[in-house]
Coordinates of C-alpha atoms in Angstrom, one line a residue:
M1 CA -26.7 -10.9 -3.4
R2 CA -28.7 -7.9 -5.0
K3 CA -30.1 -8.6 -8.5
A4 CA -30.3 -5.9 -11.2
F5 CA -32.0 -5.9 -14.7
I6 CA -30.4 -3.8 -17.4
T7 CA -32.1 -3.1 -20.8
G8 CA -29.5 -2.2 -23.3
I9 CA -26.8 -4.0 -21.5
T10 CA -24.9 -4.5 -25.0
G11 CA -24.6 -0.8 -25.2
Q12 CA -22.0 1.6 -24.3
D13 CA -23.6 2.3 -20.9
G14 CA -25.1 -0.9 -20.2
S15 CA -21.7 -2.6 -20.6
Y16 CA -20.0 -0.1 -18.4
L17 CA -23.0 -0.5 -15.8
A18 CA -22.6 -4.3 -15.9
D19 CA -19.2 -4.1 -15.3
L20 CA -19.8 -1.8 -12.2
L21 CA -22.4 -4.1 -10.8
L22 CA -20.7 -7.2 -11.0
E23 CA -17.6 -5.8 -9.3
K24 CA -20.1 -4.7 -6.5
G25 CA -21.2 -8.4 -6.3
Y26 CA -24.5 -8.0 -7.9
E27 CA -26.3 -10.8 -10.0
V28 CA -26.9 -9.1 -13.3
H29 CA -29.4 -9.9 -15.9
G30 CA -29.5 -8.3 -19.3
L31 CA -32.2 -8.0 -22.0
V32 CA -30.9 -8.7 -25.5
R33 CA -32.6 -8.4 -28.9
R34 CA -32.5 -11.6 -31.1
A35 CA -30.6 -10.7 -34.4
S36 CA -29.1 -12.9 -37.0
T37 CA -25.6 -11.6 -36.2
I38 CA -24.5 -11.6 -32.5
N39 CA -23.4 -8.1 -31.4
R40 CA -22.0 -8.4 -27.9
T41 CA -18.4 -7.1 -28.4
R42 CA -18.9 -4.6 -25.6
I43 CA -19.6 -7.4 -23.0
D44 CA -17.3 -10.3 -24.5
H45 CA -14.8 -9.6 -21.6
L46 CA -17.8 -10.6 -19.0
R47 CA -18.0 -14.2 -20.5
P48 CA -16.3 -15.6 -17.3
Y49 CA -19.6 -14.4 -15.3
E50 CA -21.9 -16.3 -17.7
S51 CA -20.9 -19.9 -16.7
G52 CA -19.8 -22.1 -14.2
P53 CA -20.8 -22.6 -10.6
N54 CA -20.3 -18.9 -9.6
Q55 CA -22.3 -17.4 -12.6
R56 CA -23.7 -14.1 -12.0
L57 CA -24.3 -12.7 -15.5
Y58 CA -27.6 -13.8 -17.4
L59 CA -28.8 -12.6 -20.8
H60 CA -32.3 -13.0 -21.9
Y61 CA -34.0 -12.4 -25.1
G62 CA -36.6 -9.8 -25.2
D63 CA -37.6 -6.3 -26.7
L64 CA -38.9 -3.0 -25.3
A65 CA -41.5 -3.5 -28.2
D66 CA -42.9 -6.8 -26.4
S67 CA -44.6 -5.8 -23.3
V68 CA -45.7 -9.5 -22.6
S69 CA -42.0 -10.6 -22.4
L70 CA -41.1 -7.8 -20.1
V71 CA -43.8 -8.8 -17.6
K72 CA -42.9 -12.5 -17.8
L73 CA -39.0 -11.7 -17.1
L74 CA -39.6 -9.2 -14.4
Y75 CA -42.1 -11.6 -12.6
H76 CA -39.8 -14.3 -13.0
L77 CA -36.5 -12.4 -12.0
Q78 CA -37.7 -10.4 -9.2
P79 CA -35.0 -7.8 -9.5
D80 CA -33.9 -5.5 -6.8
E81 CA -33.0 -2.7 -9.4
I82 CA -33.9 -2.0 -13.0
Y83 CA -31.9 0.4 -15.3
N84 CA -33.6 1.1 -18.4
L85 CA -30.9 2.1 -20.9
A86 CA -32.1 0.7 -24.1
A87 CA -33.3 3.2 -26.8
Q88 CA -32.9 4.3 -30.4
S89 CA -30.3 6.6 -29.2
H90 CA -29.1 8.3 -32.5
V91 CA -30.4 11.8 -32.7
R92 CA -29.9 12.5 -36.4
I93 CA -31.1 9.0 -37.3
S94 CA -34.3 9.8 -35.2
F95 CA -35.5 12.2 -37.9
D96 CA -35.2 9.3 -40.4
I97 CA -37.1 6.8 -38.1
P98 CA -39.4 8.8 -36.1
E99 CA -42.2 6.5 -35.6
Y100 CA -39.6 3.7 -34.4
T101 CA -37.8 6.2 -32.1
A102 CA -40.9 7.2 -30.4
D103 CA -42.0 3.6 -30.1
I104 CA -38.7 2.1 -28.6
T105 CA -37.3 5.3 -26.8
G106 CA -40.7 6.7 -25.5
V107 CA -43.4 4.1 -25.1
G108 CA -40.6 1.3 -24.5
A109 CA -40.4 3.2 -21.1
A110 CA -44.2 2.9 -20.6
R111 CA -43.9 -0.8 -21.3
I112 CA -41.4 -1.4 -18.7
L113 CA -42.9 0.7 -16.2
E114 CA -46.0 -1.0 -16.5
A115 CA -44.5 -4.4 -16.5
V116 CA -43.0 -3.4 -13.1
I117 CA -46.7 -2.8 -11.8
E118 CA -48.3 -5.8 -13.4
S119 CA -45.4 -8.3 -12.4
G120 CA -46.1 -7.2 -8.6
I121 CA -42.5 -5.9 -7.9
G122 CA -43.5 -2.2 -7.6
K123 CA -43.0 -2.1 -3.7
K124 CA -39.5 -3.6 -3.8
V125 CA -38.0 -2.6 -6.9
R126 CA -35.9 0.5 -7.8
F127 CA -36.1 1.8 -11.2
Y128 CA -33.5 4.0 -13.1
Q129 CA -34.8 5.8 -16.6
A130 CA -32.1 7.0 -18.8
S131 CA -33.0 10.6 -19.6
S132 CA -31.0 12.9 -21.7
S133 CA -29.8 16.4 -22.2
E134 CA -31.3 16.4 -25.7
M135 CA -34.6 16.9 -23.9
F136 CA -33.6 20.7 -23.2
G137 CA -33.0 21.3 -26.9
K138 CA -33.7 24.9 -27.5
V139 CA -32.1 25.7 -24.1
Q140 CA -34.1 28.0 -21.9
D141 CA -31.4 28.3 -18.9
V142 CA -27.7 28.2 -19.2
P143 CA -26.3 26.1 -17.6
Q144 CA -29.2 23.8 -17.7
R145 CA -30.6 22.4 -14.2
E146 CA -33.0 19.8 -13.2
S147 CA -35.7 22.8 -13.2
T148 CA -34.8 23.9 -16.6
P149 CA -38.0 23.8 -19.0
F150 CA -37.7 21.1 -22.1
W151 CA -37.9 22.1 -25.5
P152 CA -36.6 19.0 -27.5
R153 CA -35.4 19.6 -31.0
S154 CA -35.7 16.0 -32.5
P155 CA -37.8 12.9 -32.4
Y156 CA -35.3 11.4 -29.9
G157 CA -35.5 14.4 -27.5
C158 CA -39.4 14.3 -27.9
A159 CA -39.5 10.5 -27.0
K160 CA -37.1 10.9 -24.1
V161 CA -39.2 13.8 -22.6
F162 CA -42.2 11.4 -22.9
A163 CA -40.3 8.7 -21.0
H164 CA -39.0 11.3 -18.5
W165 CA -42.3 12.6 -17.4
L166 CA -43.8 9.2 -17.5
T167 CA -41.3 8.0 -14.9
V168 CA -42.2 11.0 -12.8
N169 CA -45.9 10.1 -13.3
Y170 CA -45.4 6.3 -12.1
R171 CA -43.3 7.5 -9.2
E172 CA -46.2 10.0 -8.2
S173 CA -49.0 7.7 -9.0
Y174 CA -47.9 4.2 -7.7
N175 CA -45.3 5.3 -5.2
L176 CA -42.4 3.6 -7.0
F177 CA -38.7 4.3 -6.3
A178 CA -38.4 5.8 -9.8
C179 CA -35.4 8.0 -10.8
S180 CA -34.5 9.6 -14.0
G181 CA -30.8 10.6 -14.7
I182 CA -30.6 13.5 -17.3
L183 CA -27.3 12.7 -18.6
F184 CA -25.3 14.9 -20.9
N185 CA -23.2 13.7 -23.6
H186 CA -20.9 11.0 -22.4
E187 CA -18.5 9.0 -24.6
S188 CA -15.8 6.3 -24.3
P189 CA -14.0 3.7 -26.5
R190 CA -17.2 1.9 -26.4
R191 CA -19.3 4.8 -28.0
G192 CA -21.1 3.6 -31.1
E193 CA -19.0 4.3 -34.4
N194 CA -21.7 6.3 -36.0
F195 CA -21.8 9.0 -33.1
V196 CA -19.7 12.2 -33.9
T197 CA -17.0 11.6 -31.2
R198 CA -16.2 8.2 -32.2
K199 CA -16.4 9.0 -36.0
I200 CA -13.6 11.6 -35.2
T201 CA -11.3 9.3 -33.1
I202 CA -11.7 6.4 -35.7
A203 CA -10.9 8.8 -38.6
A204 CA -7.9 10.6 -36.6
A205 CA -6.5 7.1 -36.2
R206 CA -7.0 5.8 -39.4
I207 CA -5.7 8.9 -41.0
K208 CA -2.6 8.8 -38.8
K209 CA -2.1 5.0 -40.1
G210 CA -2.6 6.1 -43.8
L211 CA -5.8 4.1 -44.1
Q212 CA -8.2 7.2 -44.8
K213 CA -7.7 10.7 -46.2
E214 CA -10.8 12.6 -45.2
L215 CA -13.7 12.8 -42.7
H216 CA -17.0 14.4 -43.7
L217 CA -18.9 16.1 -40.9
G218 CA -21.8 18.4 -40.4
N219 CA -22.2 21.3 -38.0
L220 CA -18.9 21.9 -36.5
D221 CA -20.3 24.8 -34.2
S222 CA -22.5 23.0 -31.7
R223 CA -21.4 23.0 -28.1
R224 CA -21.9 19.9 -26.1
D225 CA -20.9 19.1 -22.6
W226 CA -18.9 15.9 -22.8
G227 CA -18.1 13.4 -19.9
Y228 CA -16.6 9.8 -19.5
A229 CA -19.5 7.2 -19.8
K230 CA -17.5 4.8 -17.4
E231 CA -17.9 7.6 -14.6
Y232 CA -21.5 8.2 -15.6
V233 CA -22.7 4.8 -14.8
E234 CA -21.4 5.3 -11.3
G235 CA -23.9 8.2 -10.8
M236 CA -26.7 5.9 -12.1
W237 CA -26.1 3.4 -9.4
R238 CA -25.9 6.1 -6.8
M239 CA -29.3 7.6 -7.6
L240 CA -30.7 4.1 -6.6
Q241 CA -28.8 3.9 -3.5
Q242 CA -30.6 6.9 -1.8
D243 CA -33.4 7.0 0.9
K244 CA -35.7 8.9 -1.6
P245 CA -35.9 9.0 -5.5
D246 CA -35.4 12.1 -7.3
D247 CA -34.1 13.2 -10.7
Y248 CA -30.4 14.3 -11.3
I249 CA -28.4 15.9 -14.1
L250 CA -24.8 14.3 -14.6
A251 CA -22.5 16.5 -16.5
T252 CA -19.2 18.4 -16.4
N253 CA -20.4 21.9 -16.4
E254 CA -18.2 22.6 -19.3
T255 CA -18.9 23.2 -23.1
H256 CA -16.9 22.7 -26.1
T257 CA -17.8 22.6 -29.9
I258 CA -17.1 19.8 -32.3
G259 CA -14.0 21.8 -33.4
D260 CA -12.5 21.6 -29.8
F261 CA -12.9 17.7 -30.0
L262 CA -11.3 17.8 -33.2
D263 CA -8.4 19.8 -31.9
A264 CA -7.9 17.3 -29.2
S265 CA -8.3 14.1 -31.1
F266 CA -6.3 14.8 -34.1
G267 CA -3.7 16.9 -32.0
R268 CA -3.2 13.7 -29.9
L269 CA -1.4 12.4 -33.1
G270 CA 0.2 15.3 -34.3
L271 CA -2.5 16.1 -37.1
D272 CA -4.4 19.3 -38.1
W273 CA -7.8 18.5 -38.6
K274 CA -8.4 21.3 -41.0
D275 CA -6.5 19.4 -43.6
H276 CA -8.8 16.5 -43.6
V277 CA -12.2 17.5 -42.5
K278 CA -14.7 18.3 -45.1
F279 CA -18.4 19.7 -44.7
D280 CA -21.1 17.8 -45.7
E281 CA -24.7 19.5 -45.4
R282 CA -26.3 16.0 -45.7
L283 CA -25.3 15.2 -42.1
L284 CA -27.1 18.6 -40.7
R285 CA -29.9 18.0 -38.5
P286 CA -33.4 19.4 -39.8
A287 CA -33.3 21.4 -36.2
E288 CA -30.0 21.8 -34.4
V289 CA -29.3 21.9 -30.6
D290 CA -26.7 24.7 -30.6
L291 CA -25.6 24.7 -26.7
L292 CA -25.6 22.2 -23.9
I293 CA -23.9 22.6 -20.5
G294 CA -25.1 21.0 -17.3
D295 CA -25.3 22.1 -13.8
Y296 CA -24.4 18.9 -11.6
S297 CA -24.3 20.5 -8.4
K298 CA -27.3 18.4 -7.1
A299 CA -25.7 15.3 -7.9
R300 CA -22.5 16.4 -6.3
K301 CA -24.4 17.6 -3.2
N302 CA -26.8 14.6 -2.7
L303 CA -25.0 11.8 -4.5
G304 CA -21.4 12.7 -3.9
W305 CA -20.7 12.5 -7.5
E306 CA -18.2 14.4 -9.6
P307 CA -16.9 13.9 -13.0
K308 CA -13.0 13.5 -13.2
V309 CA -12.4 13.0 -17.0
R310 CA -12.8 16.3 -19.1
M311 CA -13.1 16.8 -22.8
K312 CA -9.6 16.9 -23.7
E313 CA -8.5 13.7 -21.8
L314 CA -11.7 12.0 -22.9
A315 CA -10.9 12.9 -26.5
E316 CA -7.3 11.5 -26.2
L317 CA -8.2 8.4 -24.4
M318 CA -10.6 7.6 -27.1
T319 CA -8.1 8.3 -29.8
D320 CA -5.6 6.2 -28.2
A321 CA -7.9 3.2 -28.0
D322 CA -8.9 3.4 -31.6
L323 CA -5.1 3.7 -32.7
G324 CA -4.3 0.7 -30.8
S325 CA -7.1 -1.2 -32.3
L326 CA -5.5 -0.8 -35.8
P327 CA -3.0 -3.1 -37.4

């Protein structure tokens, strides 16, 4: 039975990855932060795996800010695969808390990579780093490829660039099997409620039910490459099953505006978003990323991975889920 360790297991990607690995027969260990309120709703459905004679899901308290806990955990667990998905992952908020974002999203990757070395598991373990399309920022190529230069436009993007290149450095310096997945925007009904896509689908559902009248948003013209998170975690797993470590883009090679997503979500419920959406300049970023579109041809060729759910279908399934969650 292979053993996997996931940081960020309670997040969108971590929960879908835990689903996938448990289905594949893994023993799954997740890192969770201690908080006064328990926030594990995304993995509540996995509780049957947490107890009994056939237990295969284990949660451990720790933090990417605490290197000692990481070394101790990895030494004790001896995992076969590590997926570093934990981060301060909200781009707009990273401008408000840049130091914290740099520490957790950037230096946090350094701590877990160093923990791999210090715990003595470097020769056996396979490591995945969650890189981001936000690293491309002020894009230098259209579409963006693995060879496209980075030009981040936020503290979050800068922190992800640091973590990405550090992963490359540890791969080359210590001969680690370390991969970075450069994932473009990927959404789902498990997406955090303060991310723009989920704000849109929740608002559409609430407006349809008469529980809300308006939605306030910032830039509606920025273009993004949106895919389905449940499919993207399959790509993460496939990266660690290859003969040699490498870095891959996961994307749809399509780009759409925020307005396009609004059309799909509100249109699903027979609404015109222009009647309800109000511009709020306070939601603008100090520096904007105008266009993201990823070329996933390397992942298709080497991993056999290809996205199936595209933007319109994604917006509709998220809207349906949010509508179904309301009374």
